[in-house]
Every structure is written in structure tokens, then in C-alpha cells.
Tab-separated table of C-alpha atoms in Angstrom:
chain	number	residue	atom	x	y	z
A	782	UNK	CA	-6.258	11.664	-2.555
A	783	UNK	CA	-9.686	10.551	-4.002
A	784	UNK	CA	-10.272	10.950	-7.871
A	785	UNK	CA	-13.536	10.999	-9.722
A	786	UNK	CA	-14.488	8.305	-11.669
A	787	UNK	CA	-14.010	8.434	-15.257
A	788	UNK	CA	-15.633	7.702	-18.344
A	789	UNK	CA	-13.124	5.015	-19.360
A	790	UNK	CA	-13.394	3.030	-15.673
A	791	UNK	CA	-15.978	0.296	-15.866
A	792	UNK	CA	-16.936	-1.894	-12.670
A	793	UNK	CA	-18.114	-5.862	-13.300
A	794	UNK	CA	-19.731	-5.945	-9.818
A	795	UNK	CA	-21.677	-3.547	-7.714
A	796	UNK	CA	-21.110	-4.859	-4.676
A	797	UNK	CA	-18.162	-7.171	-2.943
A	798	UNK	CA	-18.120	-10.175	-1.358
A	799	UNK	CA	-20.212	-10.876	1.525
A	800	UNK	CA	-18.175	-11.673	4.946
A	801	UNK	CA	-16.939	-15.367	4.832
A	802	UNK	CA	-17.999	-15.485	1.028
A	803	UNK	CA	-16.250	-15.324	-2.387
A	804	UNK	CA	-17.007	-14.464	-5.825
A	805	UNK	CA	-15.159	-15.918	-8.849
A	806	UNK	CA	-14.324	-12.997	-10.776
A	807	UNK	CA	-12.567	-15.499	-13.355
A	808	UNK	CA	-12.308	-19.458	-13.533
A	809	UNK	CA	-10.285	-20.743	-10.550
A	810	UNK	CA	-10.189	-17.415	-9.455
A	811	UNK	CA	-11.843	-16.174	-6.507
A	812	UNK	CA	-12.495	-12.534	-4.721
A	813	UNK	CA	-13.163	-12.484	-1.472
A	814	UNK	CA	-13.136	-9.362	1.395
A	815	UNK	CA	-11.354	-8.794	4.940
A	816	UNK	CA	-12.725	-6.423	7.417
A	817	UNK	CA	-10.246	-3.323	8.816
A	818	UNK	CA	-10.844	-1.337	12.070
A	819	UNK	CA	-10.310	1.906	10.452
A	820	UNK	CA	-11.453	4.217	7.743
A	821	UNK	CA	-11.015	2.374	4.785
A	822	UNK	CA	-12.811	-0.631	6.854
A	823	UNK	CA	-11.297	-3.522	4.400
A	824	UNK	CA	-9.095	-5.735	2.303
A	825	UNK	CA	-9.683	-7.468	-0.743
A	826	UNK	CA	-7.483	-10.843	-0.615
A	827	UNK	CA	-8.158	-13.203	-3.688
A	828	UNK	CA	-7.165	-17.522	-3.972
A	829	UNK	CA	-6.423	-19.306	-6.915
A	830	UNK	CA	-7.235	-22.799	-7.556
A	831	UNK	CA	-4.288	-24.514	-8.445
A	832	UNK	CA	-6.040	-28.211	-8.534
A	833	UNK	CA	-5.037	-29.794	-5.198
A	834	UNK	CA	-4.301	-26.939	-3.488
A	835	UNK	CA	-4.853	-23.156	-3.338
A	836	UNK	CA	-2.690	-20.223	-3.800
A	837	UNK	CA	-4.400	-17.155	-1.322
A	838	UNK	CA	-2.485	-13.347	-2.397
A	839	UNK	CA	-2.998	-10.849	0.720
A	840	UNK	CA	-4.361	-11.909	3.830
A	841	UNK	CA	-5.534	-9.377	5.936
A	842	UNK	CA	-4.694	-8.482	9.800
A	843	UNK	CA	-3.627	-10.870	12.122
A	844	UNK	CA	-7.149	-10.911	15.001
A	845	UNK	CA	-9.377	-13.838	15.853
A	846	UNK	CA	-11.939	-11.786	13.424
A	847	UNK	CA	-9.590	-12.633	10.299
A	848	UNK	CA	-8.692	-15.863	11.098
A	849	UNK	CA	-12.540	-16.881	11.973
A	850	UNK	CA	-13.323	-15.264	8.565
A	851	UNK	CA	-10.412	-17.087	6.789
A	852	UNK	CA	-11.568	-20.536	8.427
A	853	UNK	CA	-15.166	-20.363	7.136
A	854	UNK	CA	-13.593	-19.175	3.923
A	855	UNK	CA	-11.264	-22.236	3.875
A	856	UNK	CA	-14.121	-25.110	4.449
A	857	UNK	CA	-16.625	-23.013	2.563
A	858	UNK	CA	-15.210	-21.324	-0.988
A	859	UNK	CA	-12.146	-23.008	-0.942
A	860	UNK	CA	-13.829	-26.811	-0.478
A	861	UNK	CA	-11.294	-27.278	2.358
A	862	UNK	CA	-8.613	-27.322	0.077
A	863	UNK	CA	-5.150	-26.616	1.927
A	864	UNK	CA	-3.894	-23.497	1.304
A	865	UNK	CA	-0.102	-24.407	-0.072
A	866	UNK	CA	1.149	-20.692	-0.890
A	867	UNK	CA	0.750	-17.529	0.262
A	868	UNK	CA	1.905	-14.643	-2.024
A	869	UNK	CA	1.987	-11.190	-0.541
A	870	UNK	CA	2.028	-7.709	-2.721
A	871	UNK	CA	3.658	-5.374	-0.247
A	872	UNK	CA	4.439	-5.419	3.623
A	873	UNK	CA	2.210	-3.554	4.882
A	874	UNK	CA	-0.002	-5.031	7.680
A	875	UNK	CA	-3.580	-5.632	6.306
A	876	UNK	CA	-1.720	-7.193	3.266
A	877	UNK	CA	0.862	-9.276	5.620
A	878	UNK	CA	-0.835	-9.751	8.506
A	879	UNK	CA	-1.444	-13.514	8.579
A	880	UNK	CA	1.162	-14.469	6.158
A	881	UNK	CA	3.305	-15.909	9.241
A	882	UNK	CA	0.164	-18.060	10.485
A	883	UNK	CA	-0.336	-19.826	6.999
A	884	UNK	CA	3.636	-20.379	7.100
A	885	UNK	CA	3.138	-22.000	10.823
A	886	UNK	CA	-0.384	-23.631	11.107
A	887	UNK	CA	-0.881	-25.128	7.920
A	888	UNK	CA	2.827	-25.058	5.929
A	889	UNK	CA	2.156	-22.743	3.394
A	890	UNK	CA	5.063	-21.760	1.287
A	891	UNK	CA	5.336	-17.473	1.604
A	892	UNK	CA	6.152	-16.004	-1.924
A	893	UNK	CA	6.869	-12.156	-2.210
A	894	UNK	CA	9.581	-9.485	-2.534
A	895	UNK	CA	13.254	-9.449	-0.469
A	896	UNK	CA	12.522	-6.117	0.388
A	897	UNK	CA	8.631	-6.893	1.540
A	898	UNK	CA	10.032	-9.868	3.901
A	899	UNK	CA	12.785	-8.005	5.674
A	900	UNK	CA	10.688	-5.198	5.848
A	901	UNK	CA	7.931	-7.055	7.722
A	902	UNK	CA	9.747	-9.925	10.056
A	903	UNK	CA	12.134	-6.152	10.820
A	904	UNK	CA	9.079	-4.516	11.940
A	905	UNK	CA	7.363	-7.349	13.426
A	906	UNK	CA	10.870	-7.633	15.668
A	907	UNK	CA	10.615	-4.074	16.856
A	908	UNK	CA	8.081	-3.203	19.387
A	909	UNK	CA	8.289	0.077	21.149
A	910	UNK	CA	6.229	1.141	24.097
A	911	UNK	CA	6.895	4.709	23.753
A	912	UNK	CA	8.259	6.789	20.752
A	913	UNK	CA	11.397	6.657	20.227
A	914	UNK	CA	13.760	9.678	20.122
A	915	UNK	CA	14.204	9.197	16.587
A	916	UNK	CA	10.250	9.443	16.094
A	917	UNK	CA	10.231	11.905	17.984
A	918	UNK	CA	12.886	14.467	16.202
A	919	UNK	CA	10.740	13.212	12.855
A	920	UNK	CA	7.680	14.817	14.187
A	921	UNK	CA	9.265	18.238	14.996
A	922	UNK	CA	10.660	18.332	11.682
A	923	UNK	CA	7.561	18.121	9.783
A	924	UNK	CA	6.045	20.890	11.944
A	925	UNK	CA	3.390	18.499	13.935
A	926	UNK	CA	0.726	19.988	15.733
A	927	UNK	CA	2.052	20.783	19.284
A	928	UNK	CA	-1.496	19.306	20.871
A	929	UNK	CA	-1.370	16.175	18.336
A	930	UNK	CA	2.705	16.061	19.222
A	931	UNK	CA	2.369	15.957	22.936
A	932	UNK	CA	-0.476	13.591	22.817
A	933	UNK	CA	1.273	11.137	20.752
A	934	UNK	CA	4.700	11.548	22.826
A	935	UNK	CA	2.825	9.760	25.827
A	936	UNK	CA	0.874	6.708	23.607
A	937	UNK	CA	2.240	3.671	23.187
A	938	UNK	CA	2.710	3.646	19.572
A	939	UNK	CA	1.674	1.737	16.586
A	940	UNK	CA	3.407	-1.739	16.855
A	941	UNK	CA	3.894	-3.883	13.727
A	942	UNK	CA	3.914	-6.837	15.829
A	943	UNK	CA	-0.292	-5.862	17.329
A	944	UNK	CA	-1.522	-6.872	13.822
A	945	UNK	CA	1.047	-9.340	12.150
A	946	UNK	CA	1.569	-12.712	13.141
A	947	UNK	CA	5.104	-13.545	13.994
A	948	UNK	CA	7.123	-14.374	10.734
A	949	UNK	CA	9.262	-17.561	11.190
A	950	UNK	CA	12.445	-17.984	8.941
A	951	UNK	CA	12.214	-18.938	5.280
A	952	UNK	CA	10.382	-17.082	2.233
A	953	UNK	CA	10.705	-17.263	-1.198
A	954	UNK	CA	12.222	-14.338	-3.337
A	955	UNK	CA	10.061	-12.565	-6.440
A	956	UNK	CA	11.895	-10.295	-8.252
A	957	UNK	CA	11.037	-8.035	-11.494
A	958	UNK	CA	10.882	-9.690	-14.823
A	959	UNK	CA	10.108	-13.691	-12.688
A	960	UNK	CA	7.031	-15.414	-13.766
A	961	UNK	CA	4.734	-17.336	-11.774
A	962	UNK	CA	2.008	-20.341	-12.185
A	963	UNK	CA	-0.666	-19.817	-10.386
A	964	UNK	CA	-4.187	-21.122	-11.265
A	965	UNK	CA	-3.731	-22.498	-14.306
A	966	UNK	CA	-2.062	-19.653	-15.903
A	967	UNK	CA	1.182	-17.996	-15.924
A	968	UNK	CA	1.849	-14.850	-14.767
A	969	UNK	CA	4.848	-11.840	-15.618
A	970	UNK	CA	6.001	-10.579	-12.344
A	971	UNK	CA	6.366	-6.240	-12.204
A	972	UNK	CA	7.612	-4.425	-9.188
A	973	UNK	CA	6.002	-0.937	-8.379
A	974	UNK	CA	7.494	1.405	-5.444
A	975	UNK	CA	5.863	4.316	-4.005
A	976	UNK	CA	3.351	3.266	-1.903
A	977	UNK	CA	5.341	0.516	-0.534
A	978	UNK	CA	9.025	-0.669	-1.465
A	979	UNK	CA	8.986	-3.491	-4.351
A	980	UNK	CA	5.426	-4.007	-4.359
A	981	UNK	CA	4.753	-6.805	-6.754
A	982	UNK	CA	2.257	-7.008	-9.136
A	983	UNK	CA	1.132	-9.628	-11.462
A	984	UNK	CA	-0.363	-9.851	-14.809
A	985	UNK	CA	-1.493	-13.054	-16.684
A	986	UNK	CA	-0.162	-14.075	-20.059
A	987	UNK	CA	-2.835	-16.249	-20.659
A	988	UNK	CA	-5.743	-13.445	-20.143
A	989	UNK	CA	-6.410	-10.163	-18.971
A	990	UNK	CA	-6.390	-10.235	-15.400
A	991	UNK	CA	-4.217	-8.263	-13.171
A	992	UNK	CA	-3.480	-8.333	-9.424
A	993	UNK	CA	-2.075	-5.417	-8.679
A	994	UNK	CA	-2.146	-5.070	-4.597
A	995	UNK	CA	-2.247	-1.268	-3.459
A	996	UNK	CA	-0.047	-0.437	-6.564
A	997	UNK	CA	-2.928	0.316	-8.888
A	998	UNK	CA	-6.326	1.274	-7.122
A	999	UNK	CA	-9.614	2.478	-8.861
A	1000	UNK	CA	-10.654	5.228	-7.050
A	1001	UNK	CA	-8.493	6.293	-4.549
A	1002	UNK	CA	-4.491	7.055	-4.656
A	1003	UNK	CA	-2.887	4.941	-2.168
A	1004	UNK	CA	-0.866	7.163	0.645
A	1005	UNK	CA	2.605	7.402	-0.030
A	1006	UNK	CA	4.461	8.979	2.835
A	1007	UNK	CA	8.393	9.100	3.962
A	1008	UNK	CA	8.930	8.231	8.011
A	1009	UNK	CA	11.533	8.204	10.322
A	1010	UNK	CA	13.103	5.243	9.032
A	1011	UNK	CA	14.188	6.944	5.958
A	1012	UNK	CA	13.791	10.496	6.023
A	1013	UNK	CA	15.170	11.653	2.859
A	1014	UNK	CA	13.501	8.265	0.875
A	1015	UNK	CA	12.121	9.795	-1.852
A	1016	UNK	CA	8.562	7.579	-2.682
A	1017	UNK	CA	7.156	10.130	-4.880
A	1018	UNK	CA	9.970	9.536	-7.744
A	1019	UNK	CA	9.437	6.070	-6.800
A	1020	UNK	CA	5.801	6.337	-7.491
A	1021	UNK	CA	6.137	8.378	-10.535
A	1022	UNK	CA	8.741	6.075	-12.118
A	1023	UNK	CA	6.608	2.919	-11.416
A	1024	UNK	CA	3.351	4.569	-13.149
A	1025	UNK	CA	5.378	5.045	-16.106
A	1026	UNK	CA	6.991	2.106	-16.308
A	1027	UNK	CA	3.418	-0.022	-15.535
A	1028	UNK	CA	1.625	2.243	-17.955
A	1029	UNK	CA	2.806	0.853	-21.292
A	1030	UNK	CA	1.537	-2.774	-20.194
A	1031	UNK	CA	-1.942	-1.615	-19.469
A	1032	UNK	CA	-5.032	-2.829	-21.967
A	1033	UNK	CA	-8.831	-1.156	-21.832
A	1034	UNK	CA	-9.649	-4.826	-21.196
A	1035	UNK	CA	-7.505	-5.864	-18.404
A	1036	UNK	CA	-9.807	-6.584	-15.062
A	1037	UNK	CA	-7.556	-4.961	-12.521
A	1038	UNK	CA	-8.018	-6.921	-8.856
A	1039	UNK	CA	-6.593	-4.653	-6.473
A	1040	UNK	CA	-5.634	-4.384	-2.940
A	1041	UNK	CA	-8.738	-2.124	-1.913
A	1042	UNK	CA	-12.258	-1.097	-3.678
A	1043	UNK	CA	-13.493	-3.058	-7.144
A	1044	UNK	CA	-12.627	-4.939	-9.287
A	1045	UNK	CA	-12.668	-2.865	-12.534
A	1046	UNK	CA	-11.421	-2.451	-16.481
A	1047	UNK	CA	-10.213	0.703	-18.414
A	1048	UNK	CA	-6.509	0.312	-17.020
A	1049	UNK	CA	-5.076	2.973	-19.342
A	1050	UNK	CA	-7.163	5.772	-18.146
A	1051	UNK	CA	-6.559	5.075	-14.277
A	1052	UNK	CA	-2.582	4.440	-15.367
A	1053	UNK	CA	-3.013	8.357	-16.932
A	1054	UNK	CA	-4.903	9.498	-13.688
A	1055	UNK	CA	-2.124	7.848	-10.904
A	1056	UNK	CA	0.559	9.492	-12.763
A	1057	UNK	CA	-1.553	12.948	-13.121
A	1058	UNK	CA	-2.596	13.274	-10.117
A	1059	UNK	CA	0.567	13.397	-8.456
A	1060	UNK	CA	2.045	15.750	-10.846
A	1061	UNK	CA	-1.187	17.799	-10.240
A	1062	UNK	CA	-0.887	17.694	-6.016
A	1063	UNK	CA	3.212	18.805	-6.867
A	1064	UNK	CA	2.143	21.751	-8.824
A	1065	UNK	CA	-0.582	23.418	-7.066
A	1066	UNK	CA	1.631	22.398	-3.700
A	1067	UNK	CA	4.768	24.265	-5.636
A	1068	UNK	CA	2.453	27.392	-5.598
A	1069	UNK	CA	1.169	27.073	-1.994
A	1070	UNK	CA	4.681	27.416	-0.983
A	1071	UNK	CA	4.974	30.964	-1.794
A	1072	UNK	CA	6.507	31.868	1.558
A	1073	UNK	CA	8.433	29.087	3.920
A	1074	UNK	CA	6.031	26.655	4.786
A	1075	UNK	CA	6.011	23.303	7.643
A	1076	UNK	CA	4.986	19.758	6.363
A	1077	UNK	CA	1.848	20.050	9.114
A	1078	UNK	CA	1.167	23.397	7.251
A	1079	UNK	CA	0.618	22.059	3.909
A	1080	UNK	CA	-2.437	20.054	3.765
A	1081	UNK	CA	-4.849	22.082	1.783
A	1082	UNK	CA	-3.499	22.021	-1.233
A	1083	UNK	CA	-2.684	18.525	-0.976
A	1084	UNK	CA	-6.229	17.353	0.300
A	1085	UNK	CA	-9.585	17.557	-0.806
A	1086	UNK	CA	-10.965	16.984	2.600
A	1087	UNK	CA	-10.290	18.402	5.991
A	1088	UNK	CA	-7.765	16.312	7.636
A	1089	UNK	CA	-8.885	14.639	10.947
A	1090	UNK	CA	-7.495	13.291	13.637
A	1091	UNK	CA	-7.670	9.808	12.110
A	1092	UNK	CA	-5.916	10.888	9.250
A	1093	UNK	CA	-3.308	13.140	10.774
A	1094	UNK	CA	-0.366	11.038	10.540
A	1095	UNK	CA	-1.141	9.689	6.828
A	1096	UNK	CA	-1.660	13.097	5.794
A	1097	UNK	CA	1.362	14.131	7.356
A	1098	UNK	CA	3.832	11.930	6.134
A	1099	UNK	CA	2.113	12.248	2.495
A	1100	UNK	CA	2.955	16.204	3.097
A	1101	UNK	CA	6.594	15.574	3.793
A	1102	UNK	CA	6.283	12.869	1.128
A	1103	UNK	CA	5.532	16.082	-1.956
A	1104	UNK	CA	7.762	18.676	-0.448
A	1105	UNK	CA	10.865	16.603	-0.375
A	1106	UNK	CA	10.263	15.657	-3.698
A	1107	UNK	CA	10.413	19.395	-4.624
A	1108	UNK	CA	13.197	19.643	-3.010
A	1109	UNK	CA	15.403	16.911	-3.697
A	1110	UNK	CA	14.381	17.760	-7.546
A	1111	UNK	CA	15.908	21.435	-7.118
A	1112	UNK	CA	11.999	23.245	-7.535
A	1113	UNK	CA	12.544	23.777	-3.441
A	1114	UNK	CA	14.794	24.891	-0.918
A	1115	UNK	CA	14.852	24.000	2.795
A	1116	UNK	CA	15.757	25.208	6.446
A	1117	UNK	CA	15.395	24.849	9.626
A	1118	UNK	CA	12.842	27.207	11.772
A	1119	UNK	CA	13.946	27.638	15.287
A	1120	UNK	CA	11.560	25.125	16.262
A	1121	UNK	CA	13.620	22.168	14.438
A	1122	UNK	CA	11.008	21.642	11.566
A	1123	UNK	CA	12.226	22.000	8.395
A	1124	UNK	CA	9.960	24.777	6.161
A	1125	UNK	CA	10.306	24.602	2.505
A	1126	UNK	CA	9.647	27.519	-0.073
A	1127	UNK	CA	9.454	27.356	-3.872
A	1128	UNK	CA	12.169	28.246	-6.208
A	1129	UNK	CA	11.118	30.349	-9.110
């Protein structure tokens, strides 16, 4: 869900990085951008210069592309430097992707959360040429499209393992409340959840930078969905609780450098506007639901745009995301239409 920028949002640069180039948003700190086949067409990914060595957070997709892009990165920006650690935010592909090929080309050391790792070498194990019955059951429940269903019952579907290099054994474990050095300063480890389970974020002692991943974005709310991995997960609590928790560490000066978009200061206000916004989508979706009502059925209120084809399944599992929350908090009930989805109607 998009939100406006506000007065108390401020943005140091206009414009990102060029392909293959960097910009050092802070001393030993650099910015530099990743390419994505698909709507939002990138990744920020950022390396800090720890003297000998560099440590790179995020690295995009595993394709030639990327890696072409990370090599002229490596002997350009980076003064062909070896990259000695890789720390990832969250486990989600454009932030994983190429975590695995640091580990096994050039011995990187891969930092990030318990839950991130298994998450990704799981997923990266798993490959699937058709949708699994499982899936499949998922889909009905949330009231798919029948056109959009039948269509995506005979693709091959999405396979971790297409855009993240294989993950060989051996990481080492973040957890909340840890503290990292990473160039030149030291660093207070947080965990977020929501958008992705234990997402870490980090935030320097020694001034006011944060990296904060897909956890805290400027102008756009990351997706936060539930899938057929964990049905009744509950990500919008998660989300919720993490804002709040996050919110009390954020300064107007803090220069935020997330996972997507820019760089940017007034970390207060956007804390305020994650948290509201949410709170705003459960209310006015709270009134939609008037009369029983299918995931697939409850994108308008949800969405400012109209939903696409692209951004079916996002939208989708964002849907089933808000309604279970009402639900599992007692402001919904729940039942099963003769068609196996699950509709959901207000209480009160």
C-alpha cells in the first residue's frame, strides 16, 4: 500500500546509484542499486569498509545480470577489496539471492537470522514443477479467481531455487539485542517480523544511520501476506508489534538505508505512518465486510490501485493477511462457502 509523502520525510539524494556504481551515503559506507525483473524493478544492497575487507548487506537475485553488476562493483567501488561477510536482512530472494555464491566463490562468512537461513536453504531445497495439493487447497480458500486459479494450476510455479544460489552449510546466527562491528562502528541488532520472519535491522551507536532492509521503507508498505506454509501465521500482529517496538528507537535525524526506494530522515513520522496505516487498511476492511466476504473479494478497500495480474498473488495473500487478523483477534468470524473458501464477516 503506497503512502504520501509527508512533511517530516526528507530525502539526501534525488536520484540512486547508477548501474555498477556506488554512492557513499556516510564514510566507509557505500549505496549502491540491483536491478529486479518485476514491478518494483530493484534492490538497494549497501558495503561497508571494514579496512582490509568489505562487509556487503543484501545482495540481490542470483542471474549473470547481478553477478556482472556485482563484479564491476567489486573492482570498481569496492577497490577490489574481498568481500569477507555477507549479512542478509530477511530471506526473501532479491535480498538472499547471491548470499550462497559469496559463501562459495570467494569465502565470505554469511551473517543473518536462524529463522532467515532455514527459511532460505528450506526453500532453495524445494522445487516443485507443478502446485502442489497443498497450494492448491490454499488458493480455493482465499476465493481465487477461477480464470487466474486454473491458469496457475497448469504453470510451473515460482521456485526459490530459479533466483537463489544454492546455500552450502554453515551461517552465523544474529539474534535480538547482539551487536555488530561493521565499518568502523558498532551496531545494536533489532528483529522486526511482518514482512518477513526475524528480519534484522541495524542501527549504529556511533551515529545515526540505520539499515533497516524491507522492515522500514519510505514510501511504500512492504507486502505482508500469510501462504500455504502457514495458514493461520498471523504477520499482521507481527507487523504491528514490531512497529511499536522499533518506534521508540527512532530519531528525526536518523538516515534510514532501506531495502527498496531512498535513502531518507524523519524516522518518527514514517514509524507513526507503518503502524497507521495498517490499523487504517483493518478498519475500513472491518466495514467492507458487512456481509460474508472471500479473500479474492476484498481488494478495494485494501488497495489504492486496481489489482493486476502482476500483482494478483501479492494482493491476495496481503487480503488473507488483514482478514485473519480480524479474525484471530475476535472483530471476525469465519466459514466455509460451498466452494471451500473461507468468507469472513464483521462482528459488531
Amino acid at each position: 500500500m503506497a503512502a504520501p509523502a509527508a512533511a517530516g520525510l526528507r530525502y539526501p539524494w534525488e536520484d540512486p546509484p547508477a548501474p555498477g556504481a556506488a554512492i557513499e551515503v556516510a564514510p566507509d559506507l557505500l549505496w549502491m542499486r540491483l536491478p529486479l525483473p518485476m514491478k518494483l524493478d530493484h534492490v538497494n544492497v549497501y558495503a561497508l569498509d571494514d579496512g582490509d575487507s568489505w562487509t556487503v548487506i543484501d545482495t540481490g537475485f542470483a542471474s549473470n545480470k547481478t553477478r556482472g553488476i556485482w563484479a564491476d562493483l567489486m573492482a570498481g567501488p569496492m577497490q577490489g577489496k574481498p568481500v569477507a561477510r555477507v549479512v542478509v536482512t530477511h530471506h526473501h530472494p532479491d535480498h538472499v539471492g547471491l548470499a550462497g555464491w559469496f559463501q562459495s566463490e570467494f569465502g565470505a562468512e554469511l551473517i543473518t537470522t536462524r529463522t532467515a537461513w532455514l527459511f532460505a536453504r528450506m526453500l532453495t531445497l524445494d522445487v516443485q514443477d507443478a502446485p502442489v495439493p497443498e497450494t492448491l487447497d490454499f488458493w480455493r480458500s482465499a476465493g481465487m479467481d477461477a480464470q487466474v486459479f486454473e491458469a496457475r494450476r497448469q504453470e510451473r510455479p515460482f521456485n526459490f531455487g530459479d533466483i537463489v544460489a544454492p546455500m552450502p552449510l554453515g551461517y552465523t546466527r544474529i539474534r535480538q539485542g547482539d551487536i555488530i562491528e561493521m565499518g568502523g562502528r558498532t551496531w545494536d541488532i533489532h528483529i522486526g517480523n511482518g514482512h518477513a520472519p526475524e528480519h534484522a535491522t541495524f542501527w549504529s551507536r556511533d551515529d545515526n544511520l540505520v539499515l533497516s532492509g524491507d522492515q522500514i521503507l519510505p514510501s511504500i508498505s512492504p507486502n505482508i501476506g500469510v501462504y500455504a506454509t502457514e495458514p493461520m501465521a498471523d504477520p499482521i500482529g507481527d507487523w504491528l508489534e514490531a512497529c511499536e517496538r522499533l518506534a521508540p528507537l527512532a530519531r528525526a535525524d536518523h538516515l534510514v538505508l532501506g531495502g527498496h526506494k531512498l535513502p531518507f530522515t524523519g524516522l518518527p513520522t514514517r514509524m507513526r505512518q507503518l503502524i497507521d496505516n495498517h490499523h487504517g487498511a483493518l478498519e475500513r476492511l472491518h466495514a467492507f465486510i458487512d456481509t460474508p466476504k472471500a479473500a479474492a473479494d476484498c481488494f478495494a478497500p485494501l488497495f489504492k490501485r486496481k489489482i493486476g495480474e502482476g500483482e494478483y498473488g501479492l494482493a491476495l495473500v496481503e487480503a488473507i493477511a488483514h482478514l485473519s487478523h480480524l479474525y484471530q483477534t475476535g472483530r471476525a468470524t469465519r466459514a466455509r462457502r460451498d466452494d471451500g473458501a473461507w468468507v469472513y464477516q464483521r462482528k459488531g
